[in-house]
Amino acid sequence: MYILTNAIKNLTRNTGRNVLAAAVIFAVIAAAVAALIIYNTAGGVIADYKTRFGSQVVISVDIDKYVGSNPPRGGQSAMALPQVTAAQSISFADSNYIREYTMRVSKDVTGDDLKAIDEGSGGVFPMGGNTLGDFMLTNNFDDFESGMRYIKDGGPIMNSGECLISEEFADLNGLKTGDKIELFGSMSNAEDGTKRTATYSLTVAGIFYDFTDEYPGMRMPLSNKRNEILVSTETLTSSMLEGESGLAVSAVFYLKDPQMLADFEAEIRGKGLSDYMAVRTDEAGYNRIVAPVEGLMGFTLTFLIIILALGAAIIALLCSIAIRERKYEIGVLRAMGMKKKRVALGLWAELIMISCLCLCFGIAAGTLAAEPIGNTLLAEQTKAAQTPDVPRGPINLNNPRGTEADAIPPLEQLDIRVGTPVIMQIIGMTVCLVSFAGFVSIGKITKYEPIKILSERN
Amino acid sequence: MKAMNIDGIDKPENEKYVLSLKNISYKYEKTTKNVLKNVSADFETGKIYSVIGKSGSGKSTLLSLIAGLDVCTEGQILYRNEDLKILDRDEYRAKKIGVIFQAFNLLTNANAIENIVLSMQISGNETRDKTGCAYGLLQKMGIDKETASRKILKLSGGEQQRVGIARAVSNDPDIIIADEPTGNLDTETESDVLKILTSLAHESGKCVIIVTHSKKVSSIADCVLTMKDGGLAAGK
Ligand SMILES: Nc1ncnc2c1ncn2[C@@H]1O[C@H](COP(=O)(O)OP(=O)(O)OP(=O)(O)O)[C@@H](O)[C@H]1O
Ligand SMILES: [Mg+2]
């Protein structure tokens, strides 16, 4: 007990030296805290993205494999690439591994009495023996959510068989809400290839202003955004009979757990997914977002190691100087009959007490510093990661507008997390570091017989 | 020898002495010359011994070995017939022997009271009011409360010496060894200190060993030993 009270007294007896030691320990702790917090936060962010991107399944044509076994022959069109059929998509979604899914369905159609914007331009392209229609039926309402489209007349779709059309399209054809339009799309039997014409009798439920880019693709009626006719998923899927193909479907599946990818793939291959289709997670999107964070993590880890190594060296040096300075005191204590262990314990207690004070202030300072430092570093990493030519993932014909990862901007701000684990880590590290540094020098000095320590006093 | 005869049986001759030196030799680390050569002597309780000799003859070295600050290179030092080499020397220093060092060896950053209280704490002294006890001891040495609360660094040589004496006796040890205990004192204080040491030997039955150059100190000793060429001989 007296060892402790004596240690406390010693702290006040040697203020000058202790303040110096405290300043160094404080600096090491503050830097380590900041680094550790940034490191842990970055780790958390990565884990979070891993679950998010790791769970999003992308099904796309494995171009290398396909070209490898089907070398392009003259006249063969790229459109003959394997596809995930609408029926397959729907069956894939019915899986125990799937948490949720989104399904984009579209169908090119023609209309006898309807004029299309840009009609006559671009010409008509053959597609697997069919002719492409002028209009695109789609169930993609994203532009309404983003505010690029909003309803001018009428209201949203309430029932199957209703549709929304753009203001330009309505004007061109003199349509208003409540009007009926008729559209035709070609379906083919998957077995024998026989054709059938599906008829869509739609009621205009609403007319919308359209501020989207009119030509996201080629300048032709089908790819003109103003010619899009929005309908419900059911309107589209109900037009296709069993065993038919003809709808363009792109589905995004979200696994319950990224680990289930292999099982899910096995299941959907069993359900008839072509061997030329690759099943993977969105690596490109993942990398784009996670690379800066990983860079940051690597950087802070290096920094942390340097800080700890350097800190350990400085603290060890400081300890050995301080203890050599106190050689005489140690000699006196030993001469008075104090056991080596107790002398060491007293010195160690002093070091630990200084460290605890430093811990309080160091953790506070490090925590405050972590956020601005982390964000500055992250900005650097993001800049470095944003090469203009980001390599894209495998070509995804069914989903030309990219996956969800494209919609998530790279991280700009670290949401600093200081949990008990970080604090425990810091306390553990400090105690280890200081104890190690202390014991090295304490061990050295108490090794000698007191006569030696005392006789070397001057 | 009353302490030894607890059960009334006469102890053998070699247990008569509280301290015995048996042919001890000593040389400092990394030196070749023996500072002490074949020194033998016996010390009884209740007596004052003075050790005299030229400067550099090895007096302080001898005291250090008796104090258990190191072990001799050859021979044996027996405390109550037990070899110091085997004994727990920390325990021995803390409880059995009180040392007044030539260089005082006090904790210079602490005050006199703290020095004495710490010494009592180290020895496991069970006195409740250690501070009060320390004040009492210092007062006996002619050190007042104000001086006792000053840092050792801010005390004169003579004051430090007296604090050293107070510390040496604070744990009621069997043996008290003093290296030039009156070297920094005026004649009046020297007399006071000598009176205290005499009473410790003759009344409290301690074994007091004093290294000194002073004729006056030697004159009160029951036995005078002379250090010469690393050897110790009885008489002047
Ligand atoms: N730490 C040491 N290392 C090596 N030699 C030492 C050491 N301390 C003392 N000596 C030598 O040992 C010899 C005896 O020294 P010691 O201090 O015992 O002399 P002393 O009789 O006490 O002298 P004084 O009367 O001046 O106090 C001296 O020659 C001294 O130089
Ligand atoms: Mg001497």
XYZ file of C-alpha atoms and ligand atoms in Angstrom:
726
model
C 0.000 0.000 0.000
C 2.757 2.417 0.955
C 4.296 1.612 -2.417
C 1.341 3.297 -4.081
C 1.208 6.329 -1.806
C 4.938 6.725 -2.234
C 4.524 6.489 -6.013
C 1.906 9.228 -5.922
C 4.198 11.404 -3.819
C 7.024 10.764 -6.255
C 4.874 12.075 -9.091
C 4.672 15.464 -7.430
C 8.309 15.317 -6.317
C 9.637 15.096 -9.863
C 7.207 17.267 -11.786
C 9.660 18.424 -14.439
C 10.640 14.976 -15.565
C 7.111 13.633 -15.306
C 5.648 16.413 -17.426
C 8.122 15.574 -20.174
C 7.282 11.883 -20.003
C 3.586 12.689 -19.923
C 3.873 14.907 -23.005
C 5.529 12.141 -25.000
C 3.125 9.454 -23.846
C 0.222 11.798 -24.545
C 1.407 12.432 -28.090
C 1.862 8.719 -28.765
C -1.553 7.890 -27.345
C -3.339 10.675 -29.208
C -1.776 9.614 -32.500
C -2.461 5.941 -31.856
C -6.057 6.672 -30.855
C -6.673 8.687 -33.999
C -5.095 5.988 -36.150
C -6.916 3.184 -34.420
C -10.262 4.936 -34.655
C -9.776 5.641 -38.335
C -8.626 2.085 -38.870
C -11.584 0.593 -37.060
C -14.069 2.917 -38.714
C -12.666 2.102 -42.129
C -12.871 -1.574 -41.248
C -16.497 -1.117 -40.283
C -17.262 0.691 -43.519
C -15.638 -2.089 -45.522
C -17.545 -4.754 -43.654
C -20.743 -2.820 -44.294
C -20.066 -2.470 -48.017
C -19.007 -6.059 -48.175
C -22.410 -7.132 -46.965
C -24.156 -4.718 -49.273
C -22.230 -5.311 -52.478
C -21.305 -8.822 -51.656
C -24.968 -9.660 -51.493
C -25.980 -8.063 -54.772
C -25.822 -10.703 -57.463
C -25.044 -9.753 -61.041
C -25.888 -12.257 -63.737
C -24.173 -11.398 -66.985
C -22.725 -12.946 -70.091
C -19.301 -14.411 -69.567
C -17.919 -12.883 -72.757
C -14.587 -14.689 -72.655
C -16.183 -18.050 -72.204
C -18.804 -17.388 -74.831
C -16.422 -16.120 -77.482
C -14.019 -18.913 -76.605
C -16.496 -21.618 -77.533
C -18.497 -19.675 -80.164
C -15.927 -17.901 -82.304
C -17.706 -15.127 -84.207
C -18.661 -16.211 -87.708
C -19.593 -13.862 -90.493
C -23.133 -12.624 -90.282
C -23.716 -13.743 -86.724
C -25.178 -10.888 -84.779
C -24.160 -9.998 -81.266
C -27.813 -10.173 -80.371
C -27.621 -13.946 -80.322
C -25.801 -13.824 -76.987
C -27.372 -15.950 -74.286
C -29.895 -14.251 -72.090
C -31.689 -14.755 -68.851
C -35.268 -15.175 -69.922
C -38.127 -13.538 -68.143
C -39.404 -16.899 -67.001
C -35.967 -17.756 -65.605
C -35.670 -14.471 -63.765
C -39.000 -15.028 -62.147
C -38.047 -18.558 -61.132
C -34.622 -17.461 -59.837
C -36.233 -14.936 -57.567
C -38.125 -17.747 -55.930
C -35.160 -18.932 -53.865
C -34.446 -19.370 -50.189
C -31.145 -17.568 -50.580
C -32.773 -14.364 -51.770
C -33.546 -11.569 -49.370
C -35.098 -9.295 -51.998
C -34.920 -8.588 -55.694
C -35.835 -5.938 -58.202
C -36.993 -6.832 -61.675
C -36.943 -4.518 -64.675
C -39.173 -5.715 -67.484
C -39.435 -4.065 -70.875
C -40.876 -4.882 -74.281
C -40.536 -3.174 -77.628
C -43.920 -2.690 -79.255
C -45.507 -1.146 -82.320
C -48.709 0.774 -82.615
C -50.791 0.953 -85.780
C -52.223 4.432 -85.305
C -49.495 5.891 -83.139
C -46.688 8.121 -84.288
C -43.311 7.913 -82.564
C -40.955 10.803 -81.927
C -37.985 10.579 -84.310
C -40.045 8.265 -86.480
C -38.172 7.316 -89.613
C -34.750 8.058 -88.251
C -32.309 5.328 -87.436
C -34.153 2.779 -89.488
C -35.325 -0.619 -88.409
C -32.948 -3.216 -87.076
C -33.466 -6.906 -87.314
C -33.441 -8.687 -83.993
C -33.355 -12.444 -84.100
C -35.543 -12.352 -87.190
C -37.922 -9.797 -85.683
C -38.265 -6.150 -86.328
C -37.834 -3.830 -83.407
C -40.863 -1.807 -82.413
C -40.973 1.951 -82.066
C -42.050 2.147 -78.481
C -40.697 0.737 -75.263
C -43.052 -0.589 -72.639
C -41.273 -0.553 -69.311
C -41.926 -0.926 -65.612
C -39.002 1.320 -64.650
C -40.316 4.226 -62.539
C -36.916 5.360 -61.271
C -37.103 8.719 -63.037
C -40.206 9.571 -61.062
C -38.353 8.856 -57.862
C -35.400 10.978 -58.895
C -37.712 13.827 -59.934
C -36.741 13.835 -63.613
C -40.310 12.951 -64.507
C -43.493 14.016 -62.851
C -47.135 13.756 -63.612
C -48.746 16.707 -65.338
C -52.227 15.317 -65.992
C -54.022 12.388 -64.447
C -52.495 10.184 -61.788
C -50.301 7.174 -61.192
C -51.072 3.696 -62.381
C -53.628 2.023 -60.134
C -54.615 -1.038 -62.183
C -53.213 -3.440 -64.640
C -53.791 -2.169 -68.201
C -53.095 1.472 -67.369
C -50.131 3.433 -68.647
C -48.255 6.701 -68.300
C -46.964 8.602 -71.365
C -44.738 11.615 -71.886
C -46.147 15.040 -72.690
C -44.331 15.081 -76.055
C -45.742 11.698 -77.054
C -49.244 12.720 -75.960
C -49.032 15.968 -77.984
C -47.728 14.209 -81.081
C -50.642 11.784 -81.067
C -53.286 14.088 -79.580
C -53.729 11.860 -76.533
C -55.213 12.851 -73.194
C -55.867 10.971 -69.981
C -58.535 8.303 -70.267
C -57.772 7.651 -73.948
C -57.192 4.073 -75.025
C -54.214 2.978 -77.093
C -53.398 -0.382 -78.600
C -49.901 -1.770 -78.969
C -48.499 -4.976 -80.365
C -45.464 -6.975 -79.400
C -44.023 -10.123 -80.861
C -43.635 -13.238 -78.699
C -42.009 -16.437 -79.785
C -42.341 -19.965 -78.534
C -39.118 -20.993 -76.871
C -39.407 -24.562 -78.186
C -40.270 -24.246 -81.850
C -39.766 -20.515 -82.415
C -43.294 -19.914 -83.693
C -44.363 -16.320 -83.457
C -47.417 -14.810 -81.831
C -48.479 -11.207 -81.551
C -49.451 -10.047 -78.108
C -51.839 -7.131 -77.878
C -51.649 -4.499 -75.158
C -54.815 -2.502 -74.715
C -53.874 0.345 -72.449
C -55.685 3.276 -70.904
C -53.703 6.501 -70.447
C -53.811 7.091 -66.677
C -51.432 10.021 -66.663
C -49.211 12.281 -68.758
C -45.834 13.341 -67.371
C -43.295 16.061 -67.920
C -40.032 14.477 -68.934
C -36.693 16.074 -68.145
C -34.566 12.989 -68.696
C -31.902 12.801 -71.359
C -33.871 12.208 -74.546
C -31.144 10.153 -76.204
C -29.374 7.936 -73.698
C -28.578 5.552 -76.563
C -28.818 5.617 -80.339
C -30.969 8.217 -82.079
C -33.909 6.033 -83.004
C -37.510 5.872 -81.882
C -37.071 2.853 -79.625
C -34.299 4.340 -77.565
C -35.884 7.780 -77.334
C -36.946 8.300 -73.750
C -40.006 10.312 -74.815
C -41.383 7.211 -76.535
C -41.352 5.175 -73.319
C -44.710 3.958 -72.121
C -44.779 3.081 -68.463
C -46.898 0.171 -67.310
C -47.067 -2.114 -64.307
C -44.987 -5.282 -64.082
C -48.142 -7.344 -64.199
C -49.291 -5.730 -67.482
C -46.036 -6.856 -69.030
C -45.664 -10.337 -67.592
C -49.283 -11.289 -68.182
C -48.797 -10.707 -71.910
C -46.337 -13.594 -72.179
C -47.640 -17.131 -72.189
C -45.822 -20.034 -70.603
C -42.989 -21.354 -72.739
C -42.669 -18.105 -74.622
C -39.887 -15.578 -74.802
C -39.971 -11.986 -75.897
C -39.843 -9.847 -72.777
C -36.555 -8.275 -71.783
C -36.095 -8.881 -68.114
C -33.273 -7.832 -65.901
C -33.374 -8.834 -62.323
C -31.136 -7.861 -59.458
C -31.047 -10.338 -56.637
C -29.912 -9.655 -53.098
C -28.645 -12.620 -51.137
C -29.427 -13.003 -47.487
C -25.690 -13.453 -46.923
C -22.782 -12.951 -49.359
C -21.554 -16.439 -48.446
C -24.586 -17.932 -50.170
C -23.357 -16.973 -53.642
C -22.074 -20.439 -54.547
C -25.233 -22.158 -53.332
C -27.419 -19.683 -55.159
C -25.444 -20.147 -58.352
C -25.769 -23.925 -58.114
C -29.493 -23.546 -57.611
C -30.064 -21.273 -60.605
C -27.834 -23.354 -62.857
C -30.142 -26.185 -61.944
C -33.060 -23.983 -62.951
C -31.541 -23.661 -66.405
C -29.132 -20.745 -66.349
C -26.845 -20.959 -69.360
C -23.240 -21.921 -68.771
C -22.267 -18.808 -70.675
C -23.757 -16.622 -67.993
C -21.544 -15.631 -65.102
C -22.946 -15.214 -61.628
C -21.009 -12.826 -59.463
C -21.185 -9.947 -57.086
C -20.631 -6.405 -58.214
C -16.903 -6.262 -57.807
C -16.335 -3.129 -59.839
C -18.825 -1.123 -57.864
C -17.496 -2.587 -54.688
C -13.942 -1.705 -55.561
C -14.810 1.798 -56.607
C -16.286 2.555 -53.221
C -14.144 0.386 -51.057
C -10.728 0.982 -52.630
C -10.273 4.429 -51.048
C -11.397 3.097 -47.703
C -9.043 0.156 -48.036
C -6.262 2.539 -48.978
C -7.059 4.612 -45.937
C -7.059 1.504 -43.802
C -3.699 0.373 -45.090
C -2.279 3.828 -44.591
C -3.502 4.116 -41.025
C -2.266 0.633 -40.212
C 1.215 1.559 -41.393
C 0.955 4.791 -39.476
C -0.219 2.949 -36.386
C 2.665 0.507 -36.558
C 5.166 3.317 -37.027
C 3.660 5.316 -34.188
C 3.698 2.340 -31.877
C 7.220 1.312 -32.793
C 8.520 4.850 -32.580
C 6.480 5.517 -29.462
C 7.784 2.367 -27.830
C 11.346 3.338 -28.670
C 10.941 6.892 -27.374
C 9.138 5.809 -24.246
C 11.735 3.115 -23.617
C 14.515 5.665 -24.033
C 12.745 8.135 -21.784
C 12.188 5.450 -19.184
C 15.781 4.394 -19.224
C 16.955 8.002 -18.874
C 14.483 8.672 -16.086
C 15.420 5.501 -14.283
C 19.125 6.059 -14.661
C 18.530 9.494 -13.202
C 16.848 7.803 -10.301
C 19.574 5.261 -9.820
C 20.605 6.866 -6.570
C 17.055 6.855 -5.290
C 16.729 3.195 -6.192
C 20.031 2.480 -4.444
C 18.798 4.219 -1.309
C 15.536 2.296 -1.340
C 17.386 -0.956 -1.801
C 19.827 -0.035 0.982
C 16.837 0.612 3.218
C 15.831 -2.975 2.557
C 13.113 -2.521 -0.058
C 12.815 -5.616 -2.217
C 13.610 -5.402 -5.919
C 10.074 -6.397 -6.810
C 8.625 -3.594 -4.741
C 11.015 -1.016 -6.116
C 10.006 -2.120 -9.601
C 6.339 -2.097 -8.673
C 6.615 1.449 -7.341
C 8.326 2.719 -10.465
C 5.866 0.861 -12.633
C 2.935 2.312 -10.680
C 4.307 5.792 -11.320
C 4.569 5.105 -15.037
C 1.072 3.660 -15.132
C -0.383 6.614 -13.277
C 1.225 9.039 -15.695
C -0.041 6.890 -18.548
C -3.579 6.859 -17.177
C -3.622 10.633 -17.055
C -2.256 10.689 -20.577
C -4.841 8.128 -21.611
C -7.702 10.364 -20.538
C -6.391 13.358 -22.420
C -4.909 11.346 -25.268
C -8.146 9.505 -26.001
C -10.069 12.769 -25.970
C -7.569 14.510 -28.243
C -7.255 11.523 -30.579
C -11.006 11.201 -30.901
C -11.385 14.855 -31.752
C -8.577 14.662 -34.276
C -9.696 11.388 -35.873
C -12.612 12.811 -37.843
C -10.892 15.720 -39.627
C -7.718 13.694 -40.198
C -9.675 10.684 -41.403
C -11.703 12.761 -43.840
C -8.653 14.536 -45.215
C -6.898 11.233 -45.770
C -10.011 9.727 -47.302
C -10.307 12.632 -49.724
C -6.722 11.949 -50.843
C -7.440 8.279 -51.313
C -10.663 8.963 -53.197
C -8.881 11.324 -55.535
C -6.242 8.684 -56.159
C -8.877 6.002 -56.773
C -10.916 8.105 -59.202
C -9.068 7.329 -62.365
C -11.189 8.607 -65.255
C -11.315 5.197 -66.879
C -12.776 2.980 -64.249
C -12.747 -0.548 -65.644
C -16.290 -1.795 -65.695
C -17.424 -5.179 -64.649
C -18.624 -7.796 -67.103
C -20.940 -6.509 -69.784
C -24.452 -6.575 -68.516
C -26.782 -6.521 -71.466
C -29.879 -6.921 -69.434
C -29.080 -3.947 -67.320
C -27.333 -1.409 -69.527
C -27.830 1.390 -67.063
C -25.552 -0.237 -64.535
C -26.076 -1.738 -61.182
C -27.015 -0.136 -57.953
C -23.378 0.364 -56.970
C -23.112 2.996 -59.685
C -25.753 4.983 -57.938
C -23.837 5.033 -54.665
C -21.235 7.791 -54.673
C -17.804 7.046 -53.222
C -17.552 7.712 -49.544
C -16.730 11.310 -48.712
C -17.082 11.352 -44.966
C -16.093 8.879 -42.337
C -18.712 8.383 -39.718
C -16.288 8.076 -36.822
C -17.112 5.285 -34.444
C -15.518 5.227 -31.030
C -16.634 2.151 -29.195
C -15.524 0.532 -26.005
C -13.360 -1.895 -27.992
C -11.249 0.964 -29.342
C -10.791 2.373 -25.885
C -9.961 -1.041 -24.477
C -7.471 -1.599 -27.286
C -5.816 1.727 -26.525
C -5.655 1.108 -22.808
C -4.277 -2.358 -23.406
C -1.704 -1.094 -25.862
C -0.583 1.737 -23.604
C -0.246 -0.455 -20.546
C 1.714 -3.040 -22.536
C 3.916 -0.451 -24.156
C 4.672 1.431 -20.969
C 5.108 -1.719 -18.924
C 7.442 -3.161 -21.505
C 9.465 0.038 -21.737
C 9.473 0.390 -17.968
C 10.403 -3.152 -17.124
C 13.329 -3.191 -19.483
C 14.990 -0.319 -17.670
C 13.681 -1.169 -14.220
C 14.939 -4.720 -14.637
C 18.343 -3.454 -15.625
C 18.740 -1.211 -12.617
C 17.409 -3.520 -9.927
C 19.613 -6.340 -11.121
C 22.625 -4.896 -9.297
C 23.509 -5.133 -5.657
C 22.771 -1.836 -3.905
C 26.465 -1.216 -3.233
C 27.035 -0.898 -6.944
C 24.151 1.461 -7.478
C 25.196 3.629 -4.561
C 28.909 3.627 -5.325
C 28.194 4.855 -8.858
C 26.267 7.745 -7.504
C 28.654 10.444 -8.556
C 23.596 -11.951 25.467
C 20.233 -12.072 27.200
C 18.433 -12.131 23.888
C 20.125 -15.367 22.962
C 19.383 -17.296 26.130
C 15.650 -17.488 25.744
C 15.386 -21.070 26.941
C 18.089 -20.762 29.545
C 20.473 -23.130 27.780
C 23.991 -21.834 27.310
C 24.634 -21.177 23.664
C 27.821 -22.524 22.126
C 30.705 -20.058 21.856
C 30.012 -19.095 18.237
C 26.491 -17.975 19.116
C 27.768 -15.478 21.593
C 28.302 -12.961 18.832
C 25.617 -11.119 16.987
C 28.001 -10.677 14.081
C 31.073 -12.610 13.022
C 33.430 -12.009 10.123
C 35.179 -15.173 9.004
C 38.187 -14.584 6.782
C 36.385 -12.257 4.456
C 37.956 -10.813 1.353
C 36.396 -8.389 -1.047
C 37.226 -6.749 -4.296
C 35.166 -4.335 -6.309
C 33.800 -5.425 -9.626
C 36.220 -4.910 -12.514
C 39.184 -4.356 -10.199
C 42.000 -6.724 -9.404
C 43.117 -5.568 -5.958
C 41.440 -6.965 -2.852
C 40.223 -4.055 -0.741
C 39.641 -6.435 2.162
C 41.939 -9.389 2.798
C 41.167 -12.188 5.193
C 39.352 -10.032 7.697
C 38.068 -11.760 10.807
C 36.303 -10.203 13.788
C 33.463 -10.840 16.191
C 30.943 -8.347 17.503
C 28.805 -8.618 20.612
C 25.608 -6.858 21.501
C 25.723 -4.109 24.107
C 29.134 -2.885 22.996
C 30.503 0.024 21.003
C 33.219 -0.734 18.479
C 35.202 1.869 16.657
C 37.002 1.187 13.419
C 39.873 3.499 12.553
C 42.326 3.599 9.691
C 43.726 5.673 6.880
C 41.515 7.057 4.194
C 41.037 4.473 1.490
C 41.950 1.602 3.776
C 38.569 -0.043 3.239
C 36.528 0.993 6.255
C 33.440 1.998 4.312
C 33.747 -1.115 2.210
C 33.746 -3.254 5.324
C 30.643 -1.502 6.614
C 28.877 -2.012 3.283
C 29.456 -5.737 3.558
C 28.270 -5.806 7.154
C 25.247 -3.807 6.041
C 24.438 -6.518 3.514
C 24.735 -4.175 0.532
C 26.891 -6.792 -1.156
C 28.378 -10.157 -0.385
C 32.068 -10.782 0.225
C 34.053 -12.489 -2.489
C 35.537 -14.953 -0.018
C 34.795 -15.927 3.573
C 31.574 -15.537 5.515
C 29.708 -12.879 7.414
C 27.483 -14.478 10.018
C 24.553 -12.682 11.569
C 23.448 -14.680 14.602
C 25.309 -17.569 13.106
C 23.578 -17.364 9.753
C 25.481 -16.625 6.592
C 24.478 -13.307 5.010
C 24.956 -14.940 1.634
C 22.030 -17.222 2.378
C 19.937 -14.837 4.428
C 17.323 -12.590 2.832
C 19.552 -9.543 2.842
C 16.661 -7.161 2.024
C 14.924 -8.303 5.167
C 18.206 -8.074 7.077
C 18.808 -4.501 5.939
C 15.261 -3.484 6.656
C 14.981 -4.905 10.155
C 18.223 -6.099 11.681
C 20.690 -3.380 10.883
C 20.623 0.383 10.869
C 23.187 2.147 8.706
C 24.400 5.711 8.972
C 26.176 6.251 5.667
C 29.165 8.464 5.161
C 27.288 10.029 2.246
C 23.980 9.931 4.201
C 22.096 8.195 1.369
C 18.779 9.859 2.070
C 16.011 10.393 -0.484
C 16.926 13.921 -1.434
C 13.581 14.801 -3.013
C 11.650 13.883 0.118
C 11.727 15.505 3.528
C 13.195 14.073 6.742
C 9.864 12.781 8.029
C 9.093 11.032 4.757
C 12.525 9.409 4.737
C 12.046 7.959 8.192
C 8.403 6.956 7.660
C 9.314 5.186 4.421
C 12.090 3.302 6.165
C 9.607 2.188 8.814
C 7.119 1.152 6.146
C 9.730 -0.873 4.288
C 10.674 -2.782 7.427
C 7.051 -3.571 8.126
C 7.191 -1.600 11.366
C 3.803 -1.853 13.020
C 3.908 1.476 14.836
C 0.563 3.171 14.218
C 1.660 6.782 14.336
C 4.756 6.546 12.197
C 4.860 10.281 11.551
C 4.666 11.072 15.260
C 7.357 8.499 15.948
C 9.572 10.044 13.258
C 9.119 13.498 14.771
C 10.126 12.120 18.160
C 13.288 10.558 16.784
C 14.263 13.706 14.916
C 13.604 15.833 17.943
C 16.021 13.676 19.918
C 18.593 14.465 17.227
C 17.903 18.172 17.637
C 15.901 18.637 14.487
C 12.765 20.739 14.833
C 9.487 20.294 12.986
C 10.155 22.977 10.382
C 13.514 21.486 9.433
C 11.994 18.017 9.429
C 9.457 19.043 6.784
C 12.043 20.487 4.423
C 13.439 18.535 1.534
C 16.718 16.778 2.348
C 18.399 18.778 -0.414
C 17.688 21.908 1.574
C 19.298 20.674 4.774
C 22.887 21.253 5.908
C 25.374 18.379 6.018
C 25.087 18.110 9.779
C 21.302 18.110 9.636
C 21.333 15.411 7.003
C 23.682 13.358 9.126
C 21.292 13.548 12.064
C 18.350 12.565 9.866
C 20.479 9.597 8.791
C 21.026 8.620 12.430
C 17.320 8.943 13.193
C 16.515 6.721 10.223
C 19.112 4.132 11.255
C 17.553 3.656 14.667
C 13.930 3.985 13.556
C 13.392 0.235 13.192
C 15.033 -0.765 16.443
C 17.730 -2.902 14.766
C 20.192 -5.228 16.550
C 23.200 -3.663 14.912
C 23.862 -0.029 14.181
C 26.755 0.841 11.938
C 27.879 4.391 11.391
C 30.372 5.715 8.875
C 31.879 8.936 10.254
C 28.650 9.856 12.038
C 30.093 12.978 13.618
C 32.226 14.137 10.731
C 29.969 17.060 9.937
C 28.978 17.994 13.450
C 30.164 20.641 15.876
C 31.593 19.425 19.173
C 28.386 20.062 21.087
C 26.193 18.098 18.692
C 28.918 15.475 18.409
C 28.644 14.926 22.154
C 24.861 14.632 21.918
C 25.092 12.084 19.130
C 27.738 10.081 20.953
C 25.544 10.049 24.046
C 22.727 8.612 22.003
C 24.938 5.951 20.453
C 26.383 5.030 23.836
C 22.962 4.650 25.343
C 21.845 2.536 22.402
C 24.729 0.141 23.132
C 24.867 0.173 26.878
C 21.206 0.610 27.726
C 19.283 -0.824 24.756
C 21.835 -3.585 24.189
C 22.601 -2.848 20.551
C 25.814 -3.620 18.808
C 27.192 -0.274 17.627
C 30.037 -0.115 15.127
C 31.432 3.312 14.311
C 33.970 4.155 11.648
C 35.743 7.309 12.715
C 38.821 9.481 12.549
C 37.814 11.217 15.748
C 39.847 10.533 18.928
C 36.819 11.469 20.982
C 34.676 8.805 19.377
C 37.347 6.183 19.818
C 37.698 7.126 23.455
C 34.135 6.093 24.253
C 34.392 2.784 22.385
C 34.561 -0.515 24.266
C 36.805 -1.910 21.573
C 38.925 -0.222 18.909
C 39.777 -1.960 15.640
C 42.269 -0.695 13.086
C 42.103 -1.205 9.345
C 45.437 -1.501 7.633
C 46.363 -2.894 4.249
C 42.998 -4.551 3.935
C 43.323 -6.303 7.291
C 41.637 -5.620 10.605
C 43.439 -5.739 13.935
C 42.328 -5.095 17.503
C 43.845 -2.062 19.217
C 45.129 1.216 17.883
N 32.982 1.325 -6.321
C 34.285 1.149 -6.213
N 34.944 0.558 -7.218
C 36.248 0.331 -7.147
N 37.008 0.686 -6.112
C 36.432 1.295 -5.061
C 35.035 1.557 -5.071
N 34.723 2.170 -3.910
C 35.884 2.281 -3.226
N 36.899 1.755 -3.892
C 38.279 1.646 -3.456
O 38.336 0.781 -2.354
C 39.239 1.277 -1.386
C 38.569 1.417 -0.033
O 37.612 2.409 -0.103
P 36.730 2.831 1.134
O 35.684 3.756 0.649
O 36.287 1.583 1.798
O 37.812 3.599 1.999
P 37.630 4.262 3.444
O 38.510 3.550 4.339
O 36.177 4.305 3.773
O 38.139 5.737 3.164
P 37.636 7.107 3.841
O 38.255 7.175 5.162
O 38.202 8.145 2.930
O 36.172 7.093 3.834
C 39.759 2.606 -1.916
O 41.020 2.382 -2.481
C 38.777 2.970 -2.996
O 39.458 3.647 -4.030
Mg 34.772 5.801 4.031
